[in-house]
Coordinates of C-alpha atoms in Angstrom, one line a residue:
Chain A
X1 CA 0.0 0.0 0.0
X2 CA 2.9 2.1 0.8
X3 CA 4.7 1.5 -2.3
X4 CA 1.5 2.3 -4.0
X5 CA 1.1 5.7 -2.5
X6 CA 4.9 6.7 -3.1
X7 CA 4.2 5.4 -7.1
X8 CA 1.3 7.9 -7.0
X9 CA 3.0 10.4 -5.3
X10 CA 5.5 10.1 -8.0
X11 CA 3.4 10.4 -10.8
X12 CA 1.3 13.8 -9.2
X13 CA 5.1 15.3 -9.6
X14 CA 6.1 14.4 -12.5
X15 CA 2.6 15.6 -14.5
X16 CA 1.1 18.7 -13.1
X17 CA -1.4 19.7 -15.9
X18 CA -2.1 23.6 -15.3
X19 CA -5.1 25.3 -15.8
X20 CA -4.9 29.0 -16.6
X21 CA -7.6 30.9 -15.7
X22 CA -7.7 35.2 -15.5
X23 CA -9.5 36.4 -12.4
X24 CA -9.5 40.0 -13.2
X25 CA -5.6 40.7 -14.0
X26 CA -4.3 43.7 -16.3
X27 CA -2.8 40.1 -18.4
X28 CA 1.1 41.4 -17.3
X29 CA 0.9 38.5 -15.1
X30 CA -0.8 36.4 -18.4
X31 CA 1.6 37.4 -20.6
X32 CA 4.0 36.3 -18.3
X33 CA 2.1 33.0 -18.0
X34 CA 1.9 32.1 -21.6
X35 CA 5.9 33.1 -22.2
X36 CA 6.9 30.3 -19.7
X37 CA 4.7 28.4 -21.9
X38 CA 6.8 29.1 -25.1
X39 CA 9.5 26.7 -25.7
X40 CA 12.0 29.0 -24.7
X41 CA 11.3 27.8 -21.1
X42 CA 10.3 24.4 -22.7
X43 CA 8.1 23.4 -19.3
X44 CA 7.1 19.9 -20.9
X45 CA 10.6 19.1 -19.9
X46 CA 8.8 19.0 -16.0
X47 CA 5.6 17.3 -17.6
X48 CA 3.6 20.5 -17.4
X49 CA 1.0 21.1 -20.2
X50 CA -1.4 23.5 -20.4
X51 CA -5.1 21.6 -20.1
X52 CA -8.1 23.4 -22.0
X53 CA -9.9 22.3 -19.1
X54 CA -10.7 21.7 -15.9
X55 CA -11.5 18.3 -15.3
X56 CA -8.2 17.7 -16.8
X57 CA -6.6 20.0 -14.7
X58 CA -4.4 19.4 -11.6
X59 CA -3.2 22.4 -10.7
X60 CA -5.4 25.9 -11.6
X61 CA -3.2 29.2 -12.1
X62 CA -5.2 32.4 -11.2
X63 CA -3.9 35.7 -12.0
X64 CA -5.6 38.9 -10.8
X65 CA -7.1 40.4 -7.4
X66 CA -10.7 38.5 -7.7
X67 CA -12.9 40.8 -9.4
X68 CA -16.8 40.5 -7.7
X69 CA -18.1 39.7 -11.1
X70 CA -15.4 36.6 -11.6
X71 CA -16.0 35.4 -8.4
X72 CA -18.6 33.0 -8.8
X73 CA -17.0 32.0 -11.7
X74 CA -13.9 31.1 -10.0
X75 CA -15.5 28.7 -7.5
X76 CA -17.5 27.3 -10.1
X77 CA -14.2 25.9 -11.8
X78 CA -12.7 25.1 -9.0
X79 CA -15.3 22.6 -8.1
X80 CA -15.3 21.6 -11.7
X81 CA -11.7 20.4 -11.2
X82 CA -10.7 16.0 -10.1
X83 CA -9.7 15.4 -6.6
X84 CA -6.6 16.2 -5.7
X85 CA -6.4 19.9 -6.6
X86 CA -4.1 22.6 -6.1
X87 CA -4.5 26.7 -6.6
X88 CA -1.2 28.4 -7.8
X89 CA -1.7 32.2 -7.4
X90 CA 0.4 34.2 -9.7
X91 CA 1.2 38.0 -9.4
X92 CA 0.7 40.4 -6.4
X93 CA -2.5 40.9 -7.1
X94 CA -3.8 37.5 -6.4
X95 CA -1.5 37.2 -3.7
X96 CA -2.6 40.0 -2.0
X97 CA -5.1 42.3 -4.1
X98 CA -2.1 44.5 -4.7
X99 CA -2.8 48.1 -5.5
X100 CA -6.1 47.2 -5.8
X101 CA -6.5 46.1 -2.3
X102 CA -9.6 47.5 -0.1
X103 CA -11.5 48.6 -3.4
X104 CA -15.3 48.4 -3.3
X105 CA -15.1 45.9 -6.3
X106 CA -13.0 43.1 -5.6
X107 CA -12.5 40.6 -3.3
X108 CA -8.2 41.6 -2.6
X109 CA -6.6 37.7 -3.3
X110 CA -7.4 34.6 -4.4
X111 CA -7.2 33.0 -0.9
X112 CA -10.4 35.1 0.2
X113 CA -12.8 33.0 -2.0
X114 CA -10.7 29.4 -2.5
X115 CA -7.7 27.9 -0.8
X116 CA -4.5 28.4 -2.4
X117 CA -1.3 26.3 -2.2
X118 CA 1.1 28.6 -3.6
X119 CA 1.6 32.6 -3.8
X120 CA 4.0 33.5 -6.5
X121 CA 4.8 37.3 -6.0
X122 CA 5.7 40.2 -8.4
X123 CA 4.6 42.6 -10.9
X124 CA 4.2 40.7 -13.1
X125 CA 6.0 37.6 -11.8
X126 CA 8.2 36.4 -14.4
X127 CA 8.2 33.8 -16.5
X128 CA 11.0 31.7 -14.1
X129 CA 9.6 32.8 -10.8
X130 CA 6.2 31.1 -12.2
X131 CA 8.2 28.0 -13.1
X132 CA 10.3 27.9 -9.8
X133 CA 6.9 28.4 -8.0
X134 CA 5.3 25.5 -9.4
X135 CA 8.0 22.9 -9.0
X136 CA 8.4 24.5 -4.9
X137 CA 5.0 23.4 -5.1
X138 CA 5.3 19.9 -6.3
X139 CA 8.3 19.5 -4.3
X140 CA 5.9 20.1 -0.8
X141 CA 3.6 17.3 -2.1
X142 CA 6.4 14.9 -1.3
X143 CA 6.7 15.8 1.9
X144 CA 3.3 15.4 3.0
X145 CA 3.0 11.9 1.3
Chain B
X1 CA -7.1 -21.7 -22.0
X2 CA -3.7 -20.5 -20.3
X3 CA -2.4 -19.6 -23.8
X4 CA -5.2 -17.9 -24.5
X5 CA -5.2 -15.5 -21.7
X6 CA -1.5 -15.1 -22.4
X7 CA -1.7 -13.8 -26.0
X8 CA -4.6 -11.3 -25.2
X9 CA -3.3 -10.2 -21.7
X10 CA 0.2 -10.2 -21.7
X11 CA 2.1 -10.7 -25.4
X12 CA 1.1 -9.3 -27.6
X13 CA -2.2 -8.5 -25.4
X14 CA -2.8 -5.5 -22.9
X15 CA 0.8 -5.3 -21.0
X16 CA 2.6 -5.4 -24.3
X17 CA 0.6 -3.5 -25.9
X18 CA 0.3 -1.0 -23.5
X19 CA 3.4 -1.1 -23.0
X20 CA 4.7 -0.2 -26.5
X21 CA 1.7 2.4 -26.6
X22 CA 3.3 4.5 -24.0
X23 CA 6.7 4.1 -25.8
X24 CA 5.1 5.7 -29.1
X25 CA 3.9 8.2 -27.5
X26 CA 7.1 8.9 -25.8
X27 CA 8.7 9.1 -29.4
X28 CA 6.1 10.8 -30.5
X29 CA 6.5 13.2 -27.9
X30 CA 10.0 13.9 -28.3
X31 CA 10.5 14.3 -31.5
X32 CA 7.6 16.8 -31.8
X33 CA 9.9 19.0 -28.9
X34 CA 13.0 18.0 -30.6
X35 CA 11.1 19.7 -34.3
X36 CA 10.1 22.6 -32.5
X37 CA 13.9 23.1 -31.0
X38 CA 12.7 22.4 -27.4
X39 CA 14.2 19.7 -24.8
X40 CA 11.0 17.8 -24.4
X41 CA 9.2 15.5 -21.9
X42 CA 11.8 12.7 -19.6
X43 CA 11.2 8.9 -21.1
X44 CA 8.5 8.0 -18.3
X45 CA 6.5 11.0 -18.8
X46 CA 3.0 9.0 -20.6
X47 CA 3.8 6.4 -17.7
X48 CA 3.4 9.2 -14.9
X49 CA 0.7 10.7 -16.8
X50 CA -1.3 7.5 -17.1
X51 CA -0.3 6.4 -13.3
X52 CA -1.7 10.3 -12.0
X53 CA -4.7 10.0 -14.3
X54 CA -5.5 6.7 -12.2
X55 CA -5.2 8.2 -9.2
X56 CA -7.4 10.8 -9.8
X57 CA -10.9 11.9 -8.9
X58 CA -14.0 10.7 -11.5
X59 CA -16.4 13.2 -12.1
X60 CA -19.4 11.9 -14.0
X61 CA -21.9 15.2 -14.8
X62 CA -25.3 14.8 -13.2
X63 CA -26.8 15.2 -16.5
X64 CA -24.8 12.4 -18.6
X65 CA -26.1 9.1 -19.0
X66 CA -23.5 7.7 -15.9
X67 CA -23.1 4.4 -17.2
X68 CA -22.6 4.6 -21.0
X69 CA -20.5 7.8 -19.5
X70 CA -18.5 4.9 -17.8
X71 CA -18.5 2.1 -20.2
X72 CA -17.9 3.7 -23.5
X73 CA -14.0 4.0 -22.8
X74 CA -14.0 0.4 -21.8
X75 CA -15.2 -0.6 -24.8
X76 CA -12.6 1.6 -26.8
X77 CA -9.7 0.2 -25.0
X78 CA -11.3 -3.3 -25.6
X79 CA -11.4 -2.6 -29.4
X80 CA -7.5 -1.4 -29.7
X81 CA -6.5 -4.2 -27.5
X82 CA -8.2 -7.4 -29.4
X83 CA -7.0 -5.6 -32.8
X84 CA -3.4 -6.3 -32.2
X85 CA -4.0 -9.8 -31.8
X86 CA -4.6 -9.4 -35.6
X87 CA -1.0 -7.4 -36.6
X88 CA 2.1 -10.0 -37.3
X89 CA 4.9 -8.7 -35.4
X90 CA 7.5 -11.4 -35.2
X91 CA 6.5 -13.5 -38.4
X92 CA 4.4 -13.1 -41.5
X93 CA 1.4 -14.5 -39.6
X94 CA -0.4 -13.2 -36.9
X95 CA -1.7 -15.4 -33.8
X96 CA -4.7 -16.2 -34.9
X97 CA -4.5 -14.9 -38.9
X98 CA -7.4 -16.2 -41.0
X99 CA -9.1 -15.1 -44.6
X100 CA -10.5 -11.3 -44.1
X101 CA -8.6 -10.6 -41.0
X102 CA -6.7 -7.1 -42.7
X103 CA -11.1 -6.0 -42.8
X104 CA -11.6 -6.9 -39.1
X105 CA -8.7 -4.6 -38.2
X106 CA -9.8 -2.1 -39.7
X107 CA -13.4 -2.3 -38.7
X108 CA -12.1 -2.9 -35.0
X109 CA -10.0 0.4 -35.4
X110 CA -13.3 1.9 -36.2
X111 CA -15.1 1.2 -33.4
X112 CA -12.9 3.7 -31.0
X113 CA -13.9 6.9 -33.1
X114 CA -17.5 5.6 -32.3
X115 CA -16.9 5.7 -29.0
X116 CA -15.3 8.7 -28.5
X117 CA -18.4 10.1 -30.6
X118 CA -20.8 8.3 -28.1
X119 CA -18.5 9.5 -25.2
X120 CA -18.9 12.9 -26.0
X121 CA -22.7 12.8 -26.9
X122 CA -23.8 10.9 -23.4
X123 CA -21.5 13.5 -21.0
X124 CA -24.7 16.2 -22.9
X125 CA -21.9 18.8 -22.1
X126 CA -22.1 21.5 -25.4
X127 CA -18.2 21.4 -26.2
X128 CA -18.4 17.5 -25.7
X129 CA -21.3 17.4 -28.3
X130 CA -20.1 19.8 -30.8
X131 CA -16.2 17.8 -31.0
X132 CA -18.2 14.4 -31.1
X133 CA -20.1 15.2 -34.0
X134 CA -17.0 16.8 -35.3
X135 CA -15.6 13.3 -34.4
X136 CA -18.2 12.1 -36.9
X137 CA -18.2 14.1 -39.8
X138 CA -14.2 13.5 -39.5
X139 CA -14.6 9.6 -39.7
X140 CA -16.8 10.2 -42.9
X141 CA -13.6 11.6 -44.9
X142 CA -10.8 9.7 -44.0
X143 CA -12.1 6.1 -43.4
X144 CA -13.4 5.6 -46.9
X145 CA -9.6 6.4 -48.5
X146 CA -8.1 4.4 -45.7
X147 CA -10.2 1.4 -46.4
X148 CA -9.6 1.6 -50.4
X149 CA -5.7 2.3 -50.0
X150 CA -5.1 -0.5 -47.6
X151 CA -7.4 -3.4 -49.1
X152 CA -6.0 -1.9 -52.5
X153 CA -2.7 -3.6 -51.5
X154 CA -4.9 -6.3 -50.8
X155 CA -6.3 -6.7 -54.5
X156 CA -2.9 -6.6 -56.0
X157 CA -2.2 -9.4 -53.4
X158 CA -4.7 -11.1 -54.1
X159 CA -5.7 -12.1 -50.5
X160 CA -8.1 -10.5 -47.5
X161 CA -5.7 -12.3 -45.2
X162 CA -2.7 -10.2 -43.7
X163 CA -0.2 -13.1 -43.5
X164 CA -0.8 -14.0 -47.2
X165 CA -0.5 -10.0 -48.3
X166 CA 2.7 -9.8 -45.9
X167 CA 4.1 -13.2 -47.7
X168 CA 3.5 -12.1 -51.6
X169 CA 5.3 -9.0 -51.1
X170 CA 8.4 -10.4 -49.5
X171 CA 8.1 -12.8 -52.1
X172 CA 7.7 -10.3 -54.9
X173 CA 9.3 -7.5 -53.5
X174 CA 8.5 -5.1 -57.1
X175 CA 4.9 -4.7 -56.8
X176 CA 5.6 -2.4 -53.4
X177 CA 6.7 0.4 -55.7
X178 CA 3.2 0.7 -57.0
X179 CA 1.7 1.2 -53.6
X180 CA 3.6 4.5 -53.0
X181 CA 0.3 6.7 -53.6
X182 CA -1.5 4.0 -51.2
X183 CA 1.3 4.5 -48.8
X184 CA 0.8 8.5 -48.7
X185 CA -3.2 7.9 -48.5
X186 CA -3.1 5.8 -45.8
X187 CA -0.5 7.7 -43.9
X188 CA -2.9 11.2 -44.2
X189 CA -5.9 8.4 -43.1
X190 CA -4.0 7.5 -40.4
X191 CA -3.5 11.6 -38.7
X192 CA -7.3 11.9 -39.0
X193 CA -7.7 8.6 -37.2
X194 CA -5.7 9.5 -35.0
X195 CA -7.3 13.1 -34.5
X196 CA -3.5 14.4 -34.6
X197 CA -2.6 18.1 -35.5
X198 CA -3.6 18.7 -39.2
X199 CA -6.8 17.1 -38.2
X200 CA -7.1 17.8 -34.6
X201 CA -10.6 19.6 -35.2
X202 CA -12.7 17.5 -32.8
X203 CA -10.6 18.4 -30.0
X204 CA -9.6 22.3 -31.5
X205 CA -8.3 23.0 -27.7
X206 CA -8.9 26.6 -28.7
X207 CA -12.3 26.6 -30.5
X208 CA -14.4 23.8 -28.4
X209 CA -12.1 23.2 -25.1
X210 CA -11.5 19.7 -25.4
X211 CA -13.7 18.1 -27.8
X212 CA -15.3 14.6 -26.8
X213 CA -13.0 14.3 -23.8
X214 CA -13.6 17.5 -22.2
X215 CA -16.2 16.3 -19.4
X216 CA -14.0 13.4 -18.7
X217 CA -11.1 13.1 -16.0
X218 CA -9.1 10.9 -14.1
X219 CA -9.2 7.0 -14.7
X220 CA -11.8 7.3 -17.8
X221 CA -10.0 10.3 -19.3
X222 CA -6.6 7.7 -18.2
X223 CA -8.6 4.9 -20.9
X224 CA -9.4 6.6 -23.3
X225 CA -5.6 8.9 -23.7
X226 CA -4.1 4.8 -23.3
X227 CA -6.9 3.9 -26.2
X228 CA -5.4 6.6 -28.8
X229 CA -1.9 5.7 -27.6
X230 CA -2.9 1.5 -28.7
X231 CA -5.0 3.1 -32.1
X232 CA -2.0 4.7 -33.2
X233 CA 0.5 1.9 -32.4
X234 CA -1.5 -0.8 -34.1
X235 CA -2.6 1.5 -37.3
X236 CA 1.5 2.1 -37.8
X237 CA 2.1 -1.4 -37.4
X238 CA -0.7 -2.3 -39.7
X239 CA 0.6 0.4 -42.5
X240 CA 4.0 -1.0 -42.0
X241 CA 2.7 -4.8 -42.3
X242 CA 1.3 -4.3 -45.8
X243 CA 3.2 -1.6 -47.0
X244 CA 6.9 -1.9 -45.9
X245 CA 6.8 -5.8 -44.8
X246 CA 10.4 -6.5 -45.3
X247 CA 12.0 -8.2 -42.4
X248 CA 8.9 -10.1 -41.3
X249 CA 10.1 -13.3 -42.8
X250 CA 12.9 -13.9 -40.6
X251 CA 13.4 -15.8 -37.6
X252 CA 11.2 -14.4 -34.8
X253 CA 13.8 -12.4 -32.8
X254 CA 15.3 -10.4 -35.9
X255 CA 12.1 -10.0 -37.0
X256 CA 10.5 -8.6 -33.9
X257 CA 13.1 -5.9 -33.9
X258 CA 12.8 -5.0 -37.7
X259 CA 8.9 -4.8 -36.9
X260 CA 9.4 -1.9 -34.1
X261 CA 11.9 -0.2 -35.6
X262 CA 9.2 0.2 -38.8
X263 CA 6.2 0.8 -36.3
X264 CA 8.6 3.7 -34.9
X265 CA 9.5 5.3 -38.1
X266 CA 5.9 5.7 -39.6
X267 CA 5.4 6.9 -36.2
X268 CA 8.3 9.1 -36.2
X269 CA 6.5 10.4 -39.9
X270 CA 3.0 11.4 -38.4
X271 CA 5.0 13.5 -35.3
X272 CA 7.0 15.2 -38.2
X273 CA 3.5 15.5 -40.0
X274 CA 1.8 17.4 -37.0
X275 CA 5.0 19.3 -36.3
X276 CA 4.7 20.8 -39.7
X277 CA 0.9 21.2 -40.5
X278 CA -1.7 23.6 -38.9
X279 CA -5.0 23.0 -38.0
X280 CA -7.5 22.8 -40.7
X281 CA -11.0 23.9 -40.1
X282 CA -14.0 20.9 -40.5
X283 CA -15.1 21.8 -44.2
X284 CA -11.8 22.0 -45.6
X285 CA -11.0 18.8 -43.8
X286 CA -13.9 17.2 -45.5
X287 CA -13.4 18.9 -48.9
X288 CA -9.3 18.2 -48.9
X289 CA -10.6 14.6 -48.3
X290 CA -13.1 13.9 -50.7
X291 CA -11.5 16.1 -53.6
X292 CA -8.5 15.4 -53.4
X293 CA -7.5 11.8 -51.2
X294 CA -10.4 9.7 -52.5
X295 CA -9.4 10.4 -56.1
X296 CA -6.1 9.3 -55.1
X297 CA -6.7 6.8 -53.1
X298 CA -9.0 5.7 -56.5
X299 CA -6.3 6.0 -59.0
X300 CA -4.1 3.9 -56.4
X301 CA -7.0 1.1 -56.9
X302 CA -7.2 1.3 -60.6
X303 CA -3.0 0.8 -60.5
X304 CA -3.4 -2.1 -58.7
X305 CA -6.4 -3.3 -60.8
X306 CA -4.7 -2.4 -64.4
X307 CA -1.5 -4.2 -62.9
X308 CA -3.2 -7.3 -61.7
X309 CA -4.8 -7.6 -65.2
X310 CA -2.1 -7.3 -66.8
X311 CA 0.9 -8.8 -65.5
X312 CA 0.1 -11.0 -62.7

């Protein structure tokens, strides 16, 4: 049974399939997204593909403070998403809200309206940060087995 | 009984097969990075994708039918599997070769594209209906030119039976030259089949999500990626049976290995094929088909016919 888990365990890390998914972001953080998705950074080399959607996904990437509007439509593919799931959020903005935190329109993070694994910081965060923030990721499923 | 069970579960059944499906798509894989300049995925990469698949959550929609939902990849992967008992791959026969098998490989190569259609129309999701009739309009245009360039090898060999098409053309090694446009046909057949890039449009990723698949995940989605993996593995090793068949009369072992080296390179051609293509859209897929492959796939035919007539 052991063995079985660690093969699994394995497997999760070595194929993350990514979702992206804009929650209300100025697209800095996107472009940044889809350039580590270029074969410059060549992320297949980790396994990582981008998925069309989400019940392929494992792992969803939101960019953007969480716009009122999007919100419902954020937890909507979430739930859409197989068991086990992880939230990557990318940019200031969904870490935190950014400049646009404490406005009357949005809800200032991702992690106010769905749990989030990862917080990848910057404006926008660049294309290696992203990389090195999913595979810090991966590496903490290990740990917890 | 026990030999049986061997031959289908084991060699050449579902562990071999399965095996050398997650190899080709390795290749594939690689070589499609290696085109496009890039490093591309580690050698167990389909492996840990199948494994993670496994292990994941099944959703089935409240609104799909839940069991044809559940059975329709079952009966894909069922299809793929029994075909290869069909293929020679270490002598000119197969295991159980008899009269008309190269038709039942092809009709059991069918039978996948219907379920992915069925798939897709039971999970009532709109992308998954639109690609699975997509699915079906696609199967309309490329199955009649397969069919006519494949058994048109078979008229010139004047057999339905693989073994006996495999032995006349090691035997009489000339006649291959005349297949070349049957080669080509079958080769362009084979990408639609396989819904690889030039014909890709039932599962467009960025028109209609994910085509037939997109309501499915984890151990179905898992089926149905290992079902492609086994259509495209057994249609390669059925082009290179009747079209390049040298190799499979020698002893087993030799054989074997000249058998996956072809299976590899008519694999390593559709990976160069989708590297280079784009997408087409459904109508031109259709019209490229019927104007232009048919006729050929005709012409290839009336060869074969004109040849047979005359000197044979």
């Amino acid at each position: 049974m052991d063995m079985v888990k660690k093969i699994v365990t394995w497997a999760r890390i070595k194929s993350p399939w990514i979702l992206h998914f804009n929650t209300g972001a100025c697209n800095a953080c996107d472009i940044e997204l889809i350039a580590a998705l270029t074969p410059r950074y060549d992320v297949e080399r980790f396994g990582i593909q981008l998925k069309s959607t989400p019940r392929h996904a494992d792992v969803l990437v939101c960019s953007g403070p969480v716009t009122r509007q999007i919100e419902d439509r954020l937890v909507r593919i979430y739930e859409q998403m197989a068991q086990p799931k992880f939230v990557v959020a990318v940019g200031t903005c969904a870490c935190s809200g950014g400049v646009f935190k404490g406005c009357y329109n949005i809800k200032s993070g991702i992690d106010q309206v769905i749990p989030v694994a990862a917080y990848i910081p910057g404006c926008p965060a660049s294309p290696k940060a992203i990389i090195d923030g999913v595979v810090k990721l991966l590496a903490t499923l290990d740990e917890k087995k | 009984m026990i030999k049986e069970l061997f031959y289908l579960l084991i060699f050449p059944g579902f562990l071999f097969i399965s095996a050398f499906a997650l190899a080709g798509e390795y290749i594939d894989r690689k070589l499609y990075a290696r085109f496009q300049n890039r490093v591309g995925p580690p050698w167990f990469q389909p492996l840990a994708d199948l494994i993670k698949l496994l292990a994941k959550e099944d959703i089935v929609p409240c609104d799909a039918n839940a069991n044809m939902f559940k059975l329709v990849p079952v009966f894909a992967l069922t299809a793929a599997v029994a075909s290869i008992i069909y293929i020679p791959l270490w002598q000119s026969s197969s295991i159980y070769s008899f009269p008309g098998d190269v038709i039942v490989v092809l009709y059991l190569l069918t039978i996948p594209t219907l379920c992915f259609f069925m798939g897709g129309w039971y999970s009532t999701s709109l992308f998954a209906r639109i690609g699975s009739v997509r699915t079906l309009t696609q199967l309309f245009a490329y199955e009649v030119p397969l069919f006519m360039s494949i058994l048109s090898a078979a008229v010139l060999a004047d057999s339905w039976s693989i073994k006996d098409i495999v032995n006349f053309y090691n035997s009489h090694p000339g006649y291959l030259l005349f297949n070349g446009i049957g080669f080509v046909v079958s080769m362009i057949a084979l990408l639609g089949k396989l819904e690889k890039t030039p014909f890709d449009i039932p599962e467009a990723e960025t028109e209609i999500v994910a085509g037939s698949f997109t309501e499915y995940s984890g151990r179905l989605l898992a089926i149905f990626r290992l079902t492609l993996d086994i259509e495209m593995v057994v249609g390669a090793a059925l082009i290179s049976a009747i079209f390049i068949p040298f190799g499979l009369n020698f002893s087993p072992v030799p054989a074997f290995i000249i058998t996956v080296i072809k299976i590899e390179l008519v694999i390593a051609m559709l990976s160069l094929a989708r590297t280079i293509f784009a997408r087409l859209r459904i109508d031109q897929m259709v019209n490229f088909c019927w104007k232009y492959v048919v006729p050929l796939a005709l012409t290839q035919l009336l060869i074969n016919f004109l040849i047979k007539g005359f000197f044979r």
